[in-house]
């Protein structure tokens, strides 16, 4: 089988993308996240007050995995926790009949406030799943054997609805060749390495290793690269109150690329203007990874590409131009 689900920007800045998923008998809007491996949802186990504005999963006690719990925290300090159920999950017509559904009993304030997001669907390796006493599989791992091809493809778009394809490559969604590289899945993520970066048409050799992460809005790279980029943007500065580099909204932003598998993967300058700030300037889509030791190739990087995540005998990542 194969199937496709839309990925709809949650706001005008593409802060996150939401996809409809049937969980049990409810349709929820989940953030598909290649940066984590838990499928968790707002649920009837939560206080009614924290469910306002959300669709949520009506738990069926008969489906509970007794004694199983989960607790996750994310890079931005948000988090959630709860109990585990085995239930039907359908994404774009692809059905997992007994998927581990992590029903929230508590979520951090940021999730309660963000009324569009009814939970997350993790697409990293199942080794990062937080369920105890026994780790559970991601949706992708659960359905892998029934997929026509062992892959999913990510087609996020700039200020427009894109899609997640499961089990097939949609030729109408890209142009030119697909360039494949081996994925480093040793840390539980879809890891890639670049051998150079370019700002405008000036290219610099450097090793940039990072993870593909649909659940992260921006593109985080090492500080020297960030400094070199904004040196080319008139009026840009590091603004600690805004938490990153900002620039005049009228600025012309150079393209940025990472050379992966010998091919330049270009991020158009236009995509690097993330959003206006409360201070009247604009916030950059490229920011420093604060020395966490690896780069995070988030939505700003992904939204100009069609990215195939293939879990074959050797995990591979394929990049093609949208
Ligand atoms: C709010 C914002 C200014 C637009 S933002 O740029 O911060 N965007 C947030 C996402 C967001 C958008 C809209 C509303 C609310 C939250 C963002 O990019 N958050 C990153 C923070 C970050 C990481 N690095 C640099 N910044 C994050 O935590 N992303 C995780 C998913 C998020 C969580 C909050 C809700 C939206 C989805 C993530 O999963 O992609 C992750 F990889 F960063 C992460 O934290 N993965 C958890 C990995 N653990 C490892 C141990 O085992 C368990 C799993």
Short mmCIF file of C-alpha atoms and ligand atoms in Angstrom, two decimals:
data_model
loop_
_atom_site.label_atom_id
_atom_site.label_comp_id
_atom_site.label_asym_id
_atom_site.label_seq_id
_atom_site.Cartn_x
_atom_site.Cartn_y
_atom_site.Cartn_z
CA UNK A 1 0.00 0.00 0.00
CA UNK A 2 0.91 3.65 -0.14
CA UNK A 3 -0.68 6.96 0.71
CA UNK A 4 -0.25 10.70 1.04
CA UNK A 5 -1.29 13.22 3.69
CA UNK A 6 -1.30 17.01 3.32
CA UNK A 7 1.10 19.16 5.38
CA UNK A 8 -0.59 22.50 6.04
CA UNK A 9 1.30 25.48 7.54
CA UNK A 10 -0.13 26.30 10.98
CA UNK A 11 0.43 30.05 10.48
CA UNK A 12 1.56 32.59 7.86
CA UNK A 13 5.24 32.00 8.75
CA UNK A 14 5.28 28.17 8.35
CA UNK A 15 6.12 27.83 12.08
CA UNK A 16 4.94 24.24 11.89
CA UNK A 17 2.96 22.04 9.51
CA UNK A 18 -0.11 20.02 10.45
CA UNK A 19 -1.41 16.80 8.90
CA UNK A 20 -4.80 15.10 9.45
CA UNK A 21 -4.57 11.67 11.11
CA UNK A 22 -7.37 9.30 12.15
CA UNK A 23 -6.62 7.97 15.65
CA UNK A 24 -9.24 5.49 16.84
CA UNK A 25 -12.44 7.18 15.68
CA UNK A 26 -11.19 10.80 15.86
CA UNK A 27 -9.44 12.89 13.22
CA UNK A 28 -6.65 14.93 14.77
CA UNK A 29 -4.18 17.39 13.29
CA UNK A 30 -0.64 16.29 14.15
CA UNK A 31 2.80 17.77 13.59
CA UNK A 32 4.83 15.11 11.70
CA UNK A 33 8.26 15.32 13.29
CA UNK A 34 11.42 13.64 11.97
CA UNK A 35 13.14 14.95 15.13
CA UNK A 36 11.35 12.62 17.55
CA UNK A 37 9.77 9.16 17.72
CA UNK A 38 6.61 9.38 19.83
CA UNK A 39 3.08 9.48 18.42
CA UNK A 40 1.30 11.37 21.15
CA UNK A 41 -2.11 13.07 21.17
CA UNK A 42 -4.29 15.32 23.25
CA UNK A 43 -6.75 12.99 24.98
CA UNK A 44 -9.85 12.63 27.15
CA UNK A 45 -7.48 11.82 30.05
CA UNK A 46 -6.63 15.53 30.32
CA UNK A 47 -8.49 18.15 32.29
CA UNK A 48 -11.30 19.58 30.15
CA UNK A 49 -9.75 23.06 30.54
CA UNK A 50 -6.62 22.05 28.64
CA UNK A 51 -8.66 20.54 25.77
CA UNK A 52 -10.35 23.83 24.77
CA UNK A 53 -9.81 24.43 21.06
CA UNK A 54 -8.25 21.02 20.46
CA UNK A 55 -9.48 17.88 18.79
CA UNK A 56 -8.58 14.97 21.04
CA UNK A 57 -8.44 11.18 21.28
CA UNK A 58 -11.29 9.54 23.23
CA UNK A 59 -9.43 6.76 25.05
CA UNK A 60 -11.02 3.29 25.21
CA UNK A 61 -9.92 1.66 28.51
CA UNK A 62 -10.17 -1.77 26.86
CA UNK A 63 -7.32 -0.72 24.54
CA UNK A 64 -4.94 0.49 27.25
CA UNK A 65 -1.47 -1.09 27.43
CA UNK A 66 -1.63 -1.52 31.20
CA UNK A 67 1.33 -0.09 33.11
CA UNK A 68 2.85 1.63 30.06
CA UNK A 69 3.76 5.31 30.35
CA UNK A 70 5.59 7.93 28.30
CA UNK A 71 7.20 11.28 28.99
CA UNK A 72 8.92 13.48 26.39
CA UNK A 73 10.67 16.82 26.42
CA UNK A 74 11.71 18.82 23.36
CA UNK A 75 14.52 21.18 22.41
CA UNK A 76 12.37 24.21 23.15
CA UNK A 77 11.67 23.04 26.69
CA UNK A 78 8.10 21.97 26.00
CA UNK A 79 6.92 18.50 26.94
CA UNK A 80 4.09 16.07 27.57
CA UNK A 81 3.42 12.75 29.31
CA UNK A 82 0.71 10.14 29.70
CA UNK A 83 -0.51 6.58 29.12
CA UNK A 84 -0.37 4.23 26.12
CA UNK A 85 -3.13 2.60 24.06
CA UNK A 86 -3.07 0.24 21.06
CA UNK A 87 -5.43 1.56 18.44
CA UNK A 88 -6.01 2.10 14.72
CA UNK A 89 -4.09 4.97 13.12
CA UNK A 90 -4.69 5.97 9.50
CA UNK A 91 -2.45 8.40 7.56
CA UNK A 92 -3.43 9.11 3.96
CA UNK A 93 -5.15 5.74 3.66
CA UNK A 94 -2.23 3.78 5.16
CA UNK A 95 -3.55 1.92 8.21
CA UNK A 96 -1.69 0.70 11.31
CA UNK A 97 -4.23 -1.50 13.08
CA UNK A 98 -2.53 -1.64 16.51
CA UNK A 99 -0.28 1.43 16.67
CA UNK A 100 1.01 2.58 20.07
CA UNK A 101 -1.00 5.74 20.67
CA UNK A 102 0.44 7.84 23.50
CA UNK A 103 -2.50 9.60 25.15
CA UNK A 104 -1.55 12.72 27.10
CA UNK A 105 -2.52 13.15 30.72
CA UNK A 106 -0.47 16.37 30.93
CA UNK A 107 1.10 18.77 28.40
CA UNK A 108 3.21 21.91 28.91
CA UNK A 109 1.63 25.35 28.57
CA UNK A 110 3.05 25.89 25.08
CA UNK A 111 1.01 22.95 23.75
CA UNK A 112 -2.16 24.03 25.54
CA UNK A 113 -1.81 27.51 24.00
CA UNK A 114 -1.09 26.23 20.49
CA UNK A 115 -4.68 25.20 19.75
CA UNK A 116 -3.94 23.99 16.22
CA UNK A 117 -1.64 21.17 17.25
CA UNK A 118 -3.39 18.07 18.61
CA UNK A 119 -0.13 16.15 19.06
CA UNK A 120 2.92 14.87 17.25
CA UNK A 121 3.67 11.93 14.96
CA UNK A 122 7.33 11.03 15.32
CA UNK A 123 9.26 9.88 12.23
CA UNK A 124 12.78 9.50 13.66
CA UNK A 125 14.15 6.04 14.58
CA UNK A 126 12.10 4.07 17.10
CA UNK A 127 15.19 3.92 19.33
CA UNK A 128 14.25 7.45 20.50
CA UNK A 129 10.73 6.42 21.58
CA UNK A 130 10.12 7.28 25.26
CA UNK A 131 7.52 4.61 26.18
CA UNK A 132 8.35 2.52 29.28
CA UNK A 133 8.67 -0.36 30.21
CA UNK A 134 8.98 -1.26 26.49
CA UNK A 135 9.85 1.16 23.66
CA UNK A 136 7.17 1.33 20.95
CA UNK A 137 7.45 1.63 17.17
CA UNK A 138 6.82 4.81 15.20
CA UNK A 139 3.91 4.78 12.75
CA UNK A 140 6.42 4.44 9.88
CA UNK A 141 8.06 1.40 11.51
CA UNK A 142 4.64 -0.16 12.19
CA UNK A 143 3.51 0.09 8.54
CA UNK A 144 6.95 -0.37 6.91
CA UNK A 145 6.37 -3.97 5.71
CA UNK A 146 3.04 -3.16 4.08
CA UNK A 147 4.41 -0.16 2.14
CA UNK A 148 5.06 -0.68 -1.59
CA UNK A 149 8.53 0.87 -0.98
CA UNK A 150 10.16 1.24 2.49
CA UNK A 151 10.18 5.04 2.44
CA UNK A 152 8.37 8.27 3.17
CA UNK A 153 8.92 11.52 1.25
CA UNK A 154 8.65 15.03 2.71
CA UNK A 155 7.28 17.82 0.52
CA UNK A 156 7.01 20.89 2.78
CA UNK A 157 6.30 24.14 0.96
CA UNK A 158 6.96 27.87 1.43
CA UNK A 159 3.72 29.49 2.64
CA UNK A 160 1.65 26.73 1.02
CA UNK A 161 0.32 23.25 1.73
CA UNK A 162 2.67 20.36 0.90
CA UNK A 163 2.48 16.67 1.72
CA UNK A 164 4.00 13.54 3.27
CA UNK A 165 4.04 10.53 0.90
CA UNK A 166 4.28 7.02 2.37
CA UNK A 167 5.46 4.03 0.32
CA UNK A 168 5.95 5.81 -2.99
CA UNK A 169 7.87 8.59 -4.73
CA UNK A 170 5.60 11.13 -6.45
CA UNK A 171 7.30 12.20 -9.69
CA UNK A 172 4.98 15.20 -10.00
CA UNK A 173 6.49 16.73 -6.85
CA UNK A 174 10.06 17.29 -8.02
CA UNK A 175 12.19 18.17 -11.01
CA UNK A 176 15.62 16.88 -12.03
CA UNK A 177 17.47 13.98 -10.47
CA UNK A 178 17.12 12.58 -6.96
CA UNK A 179 20.51 12.66 -5.26
CA UNK A 180 20.90 9.90 -2.65
CA UNK A 181 23.31 9.81 0.30
CA UNK A 182 23.57 7.29 3.12
CA UNK A 183 21.82 8.36 6.32
CA UNK A 184 23.60 8.28 9.68
CA UNK A 185 20.89 6.85 11.95
CA UNK A 186 23.29 6.04 14.81
CA UNK A 187 21.90 8.80 17.07
CA UNK A 188 18.28 7.95 16.26
CA UNK A 189 17.80 10.71 13.71
CA UNK A 190 18.05 11.04 9.91
CA UNK A 191 21.65 12.34 9.88
CA UNK A 192 23.47 13.80 6.88
CA UNK A 193 26.80 15.53 6.28
CA UNK A 194 27.69 18.40 3.97
CA UNK A 195 31.20 19.07 2.68
CA UNK A 196 30.71 22.76 1.90
CA UNK A 197 28.33 25.66 2.27
CA UNK A 198 27.77 28.66 0.02
CA UNK A 199 26.46 32.16 0.66
CA UNK A 200 25.35 33.77 -2.56
CA UNK A 201 27.78 32.34 -5.11
CA UNK A 202 30.78 32.11 -2.75
CA UNK A 203 31.45 28.55 -1.68
CA UNK A 204 33.46 27.49 1.41
CA UNK A 205 34.70 23.99 2.23
CA UNK A 206 33.52 22.89 5.67
CA UNK A 207 32.09 19.79 7.31
CA UNK A 208 28.50 20.46 8.34
CA UNK A 209 26.88 17.42 9.94
CA UNK A 210 23.30 17.60 11.04
CA UNK A 211 19.87 16.06 11.26
CA UNK A 212 16.86 16.54 9.01
CA UNK A 213 14.11 17.78 11.30
CA UNK A 214 10.59 18.60 10.04
CA UNK A 215 9.63 19.50 13.64
CA UNK A 216 12.09 22.38 13.83
CA UNK A 217 11.05 25.61 12.15
CA UNK A 218 14.42 27.13 11.37
CA UNK A 219 17.88 26.12 10.10
CA UNK A 220 20.50 25.94 12.86
CA UNK A 221 24.19 25.78 11.89
CA UNK A 222 27.56 26.51 13.51
CA UNK A 223 28.10 30.09 14.65
CA UNK A 224 30.94 30.96 12.18
CA UNK A 225 28.66 30.09 9.25
CA UNK A 226 25.80 32.17 10.70
CA UNK A 227 28.14 35.14 11.17
CA UNK A 228 29.43 34.79 7.61
CA UNK A 229 25.85 34.71 6.29
CA UNK A 230 24.58 37.81 8.07
CA UNK A 231 27.82 39.70 7.20
CA UNK A 232 26.24 39.73 3.72
CA UNK A 233 22.95 41.19 4.99
CA UNK A 234 23.04 44.98 5.37
CA UNK A 235 21.69 46.17 8.75
CA UNK A 236 21.60 42.68 10.27
CA UNK A 237 22.55 42.20 13.90
CA UNK A 238 22.38 39.67 16.72
CA UNK A 239 19.45 40.71 18.92
CA UNK A 240 19.51 38.90 22.26
CA UNK A 241 16.03 40.04 23.23
CA UNK A 242 14.62 38.49 20.07
CA UNK A 243 16.92 35.49 20.56
CA UNK A 244 18.76 35.57 17.26
CA UNK A 245 19.85 37.46 14.15
CA UNK A 246 17.45 40.07 12.85
CA UNK A 247 17.60 42.40 9.84
CA UNK A 248 15.55 45.12 8.11
CA UNK A 249 12.53 43.46 6.48
CA UNK A 250 13.50 45.18 3.21
CA UNK A 251 16.92 43.48 3.16
CA UNK A 252 17.87 41.33 0.18
CA UNK A 253 18.88 37.93 1.52
CA UNK A 254 21.50 35.86 -0.32
CA UNK A 255 20.77 32.23 -1.15
CA UNK A 256 22.37 29.66 1.17
CA UNK A 257 23.38 26.14 0.16
CA UNK A 258 24.86 23.01 1.70
CA UNK A 259 26.74 20.61 -0.60
CA UNK A 260 25.46 17.11 0.21
CA UNK A 261 26.62 14.12 -1.83
CA UNK A 262 28.43 16.52 -4.14
CA UNK A 263 25.22 18.40 -4.98
CA UNK A 264 24.43 21.94 -3.80
CA UNK A 265 21.13 21.93 -1.92
CA UNK A 266 20.05 25.55 -2.24
CA UNK A 267 17.84 27.49 0.18
CA UNK A 268 16.46 30.55 -1.66
CA UNK A 269 17.19 33.83 0.14
CA UNK A 270 13.45 34.55 0.25
CA UNK A 271 12.93 31.50 2.51
CA UNK A 272 15.45 32.88 5.01
CA UNK A 273 13.16 35.72 6.07
CA UNK A 274 11.22 33.79 8.71
CA UNK A 275 8.91 36.43 10.16
CA UNK A 276 8.58 40.05 11.31
CA UNK A 277 9.50 40.66 14.97
CA UNK A 278 7.69 42.77 17.57
CA UNK A 279 10.57 45.28 17.19
CA UNK A 280 9.76 46.12 13.56
CA UNK A 281 12.54 44.16 11.90
CA UNK A 282 12.62 40.58 10.59
CA UNK A 283 13.89 37.37 12.20
CA UNK A 284 16.36 35.21 10.29
CA UNK A 285 15.62 31.63 9.25
CA UNK A 286 19.30 30.74 9.74
CA UNK A 287 20.40 30.84 13.39
CA UNK A 288 23.22 29.43 15.49
CA UNK A 289 23.06 25.87 16.80
CA UNK A 290 24.61 27.25 20.02
CA UNK A 291 27.41 24.75 19.80
CA UNK A 292 25.17 21.69 20.38
CA UNK A 293 27.70 20.01 18.11
CA UNK A 294 25.46 19.37 15.13
CA UNK A 295 23.25 21.31 12.75
CA UNK A 296 19.48 21.08 12.58
CA UNK A 297 18.17 21.18 9.02
CA UNK A 298 14.63 22.27 9.83
CA UNK A 299 11.72 23.51 7.74
CA UNK A 300 13.60 26.55 6.36
CA UNK A 301 16.02 24.07 4.73
CA UNK A 302 13.43 21.49 3.74
CA UNK A 303 10.70 23.62 2.14
CA UNK A 304 12.47 23.97 -1.23
CA UNK A 305 13.04 20.23 -1.63
CA UNK A 306 11.41 16.84 -1.99
CA UNK A 307 13.23 14.69 0.58
CA UNK A 308 12.98 10.89 0.48
CA UNK A 309 13.66 9.02 3.74
CA UNK A 310 14.29 5.38 2.76
CA UNK A 311 14.65 2.65 5.37
CA UNK A 312 16.19 0.01 3.12
CA UNK A 313 18.97 -2.40 4.15
CA UNK A 314 21.09 0.75 4.24
CA UNK A 315 19.08 3.81 5.31
CA UNK A 316 19.32 6.52 2.64
CA UNK A 317 18.13 10.07 2.10
CA UNK A 318 17.26 11.35 -1.36
CA UNK A 319 17.18 15.07 -2.21
CA UNK A 320 15.38 16.51 -5.21
CA UNK A 321 14.45 20.06 -6.18
CA UNK A 322 10.76 20.95 -5.86
C1 LIG B 1 8.31 28.87 18.21
C2 LIG B 1 9.31 29.23 17.13
C3 LIG B 1 10.03 30.51 17.40
C4 LIG B 1 8.60 29.27 15.79
S1 LIG B 1 10.52 27.95 17.04
O1 LIG B 1 11.45 28.27 16.05
O2 LIG B 1 11.06 27.71 18.34
N1 LIG B 1 9.73 26.65 16.53
C5 LIG B 1 9.65 25.46 17.37
C6 LIG B 1 8.47 24.58 16.93
C7 LIG B 1 7.18 25.28 17.22
C8 LIG B 1 6.49 25.94 16.20
C9 LIG B 1 5.29 26.60 16.45
C10 LIG B 1 4.76 26.60 17.75
C11 LIG B 1 5.48 25.93 18.77
C12 LIG B 1 6.66 25.28 18.52
C13 LIG B 1 10.92 24.64 17.19
O3 LIG B 1 11.57 24.69 16.15
N2 LIG B 1 11.18 23.86 18.19
C14 LIG B 1 12.34 22.99 18.20
C15 LIG B 1 13.34 23.65 19.13
C16 LIG B 1 14.64 23.56 18.62
C17 LIG B 1 15.33 22.44 18.52
N3 LIG B 1 16.52 22.82 18.09
C18 LIG B 1 16.51 24.15 17.91
N4 LIG B 1 15.33 24.61 18.24
C19 LIG B 1 11.95 21.63 18.78
O4 LIG B 1 11.94 21.46 19.98
N5 LIG B 1 11.53 20.74 17.86
C20 LIG B 1 11.05 19.43 18.30
C21 LIG B 1 9.58 19.25 17.85
C22 LIG B 1 8.70 20.43 18.28
C23 LIG B 1 8.43 20.43 19.78
C24 LIG B 1 7.47 21.55 20.19
C25 LIG B 1 6.16 21.47 19.42
C26 LIG B 1 6.40 21.47 17.93
C27 LIG B 1 7.37 20.37 17.50
C28 LIG B 1 11.92 18.27 17.66
O5 LIG B 1 11.33 17.01 17.94
O6 LIG B 1 11.98 18.50 16.23
C29 LIG B 1 13.37 18.20 18.23
F1 LIG B 1 14.06 17.39 17.41
F2 LIG B 1 13.93 19.40 18.25
C30 LIG B 1 13.36 17.59 19.60
O7 LIG B 1 13.32 18.30 20.59
N6 LIG B 1 13.39 16.25 19.61
C31 LIG B 1 13.33 15.53 20.91
C32 LIG B 1 14.35 14.42 20.80
N7 LIG B 1 14.26 13.61 22.00
C33 LIG B 1 15.58 12.94 22.15
C34 LIG B 1 15.49 12.02 23.35
O8 LIG B 1 14.43 11.10 23.16
C35 LIG B 1 13.15 11.73 23.03
C36 LIG B 1 13.16 12.65 21.85
#
